[in-house]
Tab-separated table of C-alpha atoms in Angstrom:
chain	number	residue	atom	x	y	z
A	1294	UNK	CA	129.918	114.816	26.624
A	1295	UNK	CA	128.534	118.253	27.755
A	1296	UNK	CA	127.728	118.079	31.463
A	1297	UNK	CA	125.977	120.949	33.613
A	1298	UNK	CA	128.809	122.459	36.080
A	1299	UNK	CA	127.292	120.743	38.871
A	1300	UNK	CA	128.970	117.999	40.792
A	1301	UNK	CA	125.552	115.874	41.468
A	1302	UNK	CA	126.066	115.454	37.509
A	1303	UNK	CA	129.474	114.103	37.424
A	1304	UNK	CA	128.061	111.298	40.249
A	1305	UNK	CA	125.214	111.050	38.009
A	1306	UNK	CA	127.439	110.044	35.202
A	1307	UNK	CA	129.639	107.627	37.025
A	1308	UNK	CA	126.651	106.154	38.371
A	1309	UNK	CA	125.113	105.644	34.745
A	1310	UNK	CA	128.561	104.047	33.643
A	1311	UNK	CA	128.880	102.139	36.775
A	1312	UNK	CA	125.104	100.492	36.478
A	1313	UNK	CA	126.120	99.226	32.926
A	1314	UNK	CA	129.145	97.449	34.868
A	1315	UNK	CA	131.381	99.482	32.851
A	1316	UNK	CA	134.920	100.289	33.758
A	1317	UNK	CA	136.012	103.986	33.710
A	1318	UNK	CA	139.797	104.396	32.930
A	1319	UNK	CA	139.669	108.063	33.211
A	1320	UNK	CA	137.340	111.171	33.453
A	1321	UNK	CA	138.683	114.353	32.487
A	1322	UNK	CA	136.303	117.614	32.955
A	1323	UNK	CA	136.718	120.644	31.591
A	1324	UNK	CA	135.086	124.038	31.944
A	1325	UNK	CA	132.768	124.660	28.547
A	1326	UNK	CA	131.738	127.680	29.300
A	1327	UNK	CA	130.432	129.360	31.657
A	1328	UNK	CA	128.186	127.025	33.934
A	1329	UNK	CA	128.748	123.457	31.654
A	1330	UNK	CA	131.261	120.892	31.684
A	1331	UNK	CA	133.199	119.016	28.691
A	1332	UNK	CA	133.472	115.628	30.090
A	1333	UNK	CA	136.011	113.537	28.710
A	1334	UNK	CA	135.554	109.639	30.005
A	1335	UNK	CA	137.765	106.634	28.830
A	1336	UNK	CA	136.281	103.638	28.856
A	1337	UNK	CA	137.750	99.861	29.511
A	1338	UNK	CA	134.932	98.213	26.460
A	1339	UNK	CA	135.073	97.751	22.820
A	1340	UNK	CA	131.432	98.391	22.701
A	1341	UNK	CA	131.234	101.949	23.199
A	1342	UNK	CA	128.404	102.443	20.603
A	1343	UNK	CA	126.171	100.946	23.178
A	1344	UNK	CA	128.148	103.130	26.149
A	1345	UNK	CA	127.062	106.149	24.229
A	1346	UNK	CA	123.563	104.970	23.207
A	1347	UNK	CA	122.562	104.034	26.866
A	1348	UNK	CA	124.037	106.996	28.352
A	1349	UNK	CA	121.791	108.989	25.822
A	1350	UNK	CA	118.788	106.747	27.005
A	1351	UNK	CA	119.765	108.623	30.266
A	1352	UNK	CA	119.862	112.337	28.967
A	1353	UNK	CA	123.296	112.683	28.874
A	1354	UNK	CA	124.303	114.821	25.920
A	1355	UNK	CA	126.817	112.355	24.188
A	1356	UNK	CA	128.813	114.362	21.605
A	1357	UNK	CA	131.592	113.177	19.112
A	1358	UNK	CA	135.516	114.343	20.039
A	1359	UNK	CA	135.184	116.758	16.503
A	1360	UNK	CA	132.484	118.068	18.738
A	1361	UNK	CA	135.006	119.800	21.226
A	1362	UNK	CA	137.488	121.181	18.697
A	1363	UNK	CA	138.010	125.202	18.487
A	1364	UNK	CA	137.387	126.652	15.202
């Protein structure tokens, strides 16, 4: 997902993923430019459709991986 380059975001996020009782595995960011994030979070759940639907509930702007990859 595309985060704002802000760490208040990044507890944001963990706190989303942590209210849904959902295990993070690991959280890679990345600089996306010049003020965003590309947040890379692994997930301990086989139901990551809901993950990603919930977390979109929240604002978070879920992308796919294909999403990420230079042209």
């Amino acid at each position: 997902m595309v985060l704002p380059r802000d760490v208040k975001e990044v507890a944001r996020l963990v706190a989303a993923l942590a209210d849904q009782g959902v295990e993070v595995r690991s959280l890679v960011l990345a600089l996306h430019g010049a003020d965003r994030y590309a947040a890379f979070v692994r997930v301990a759940t086989i139901d990551v459709a809901s993950v990603r639907a919930r977390l979109r509930e929240k604002g978070f702007a879920v992308g796919e991986l294909s999403d990420f990859y230079e042209a």
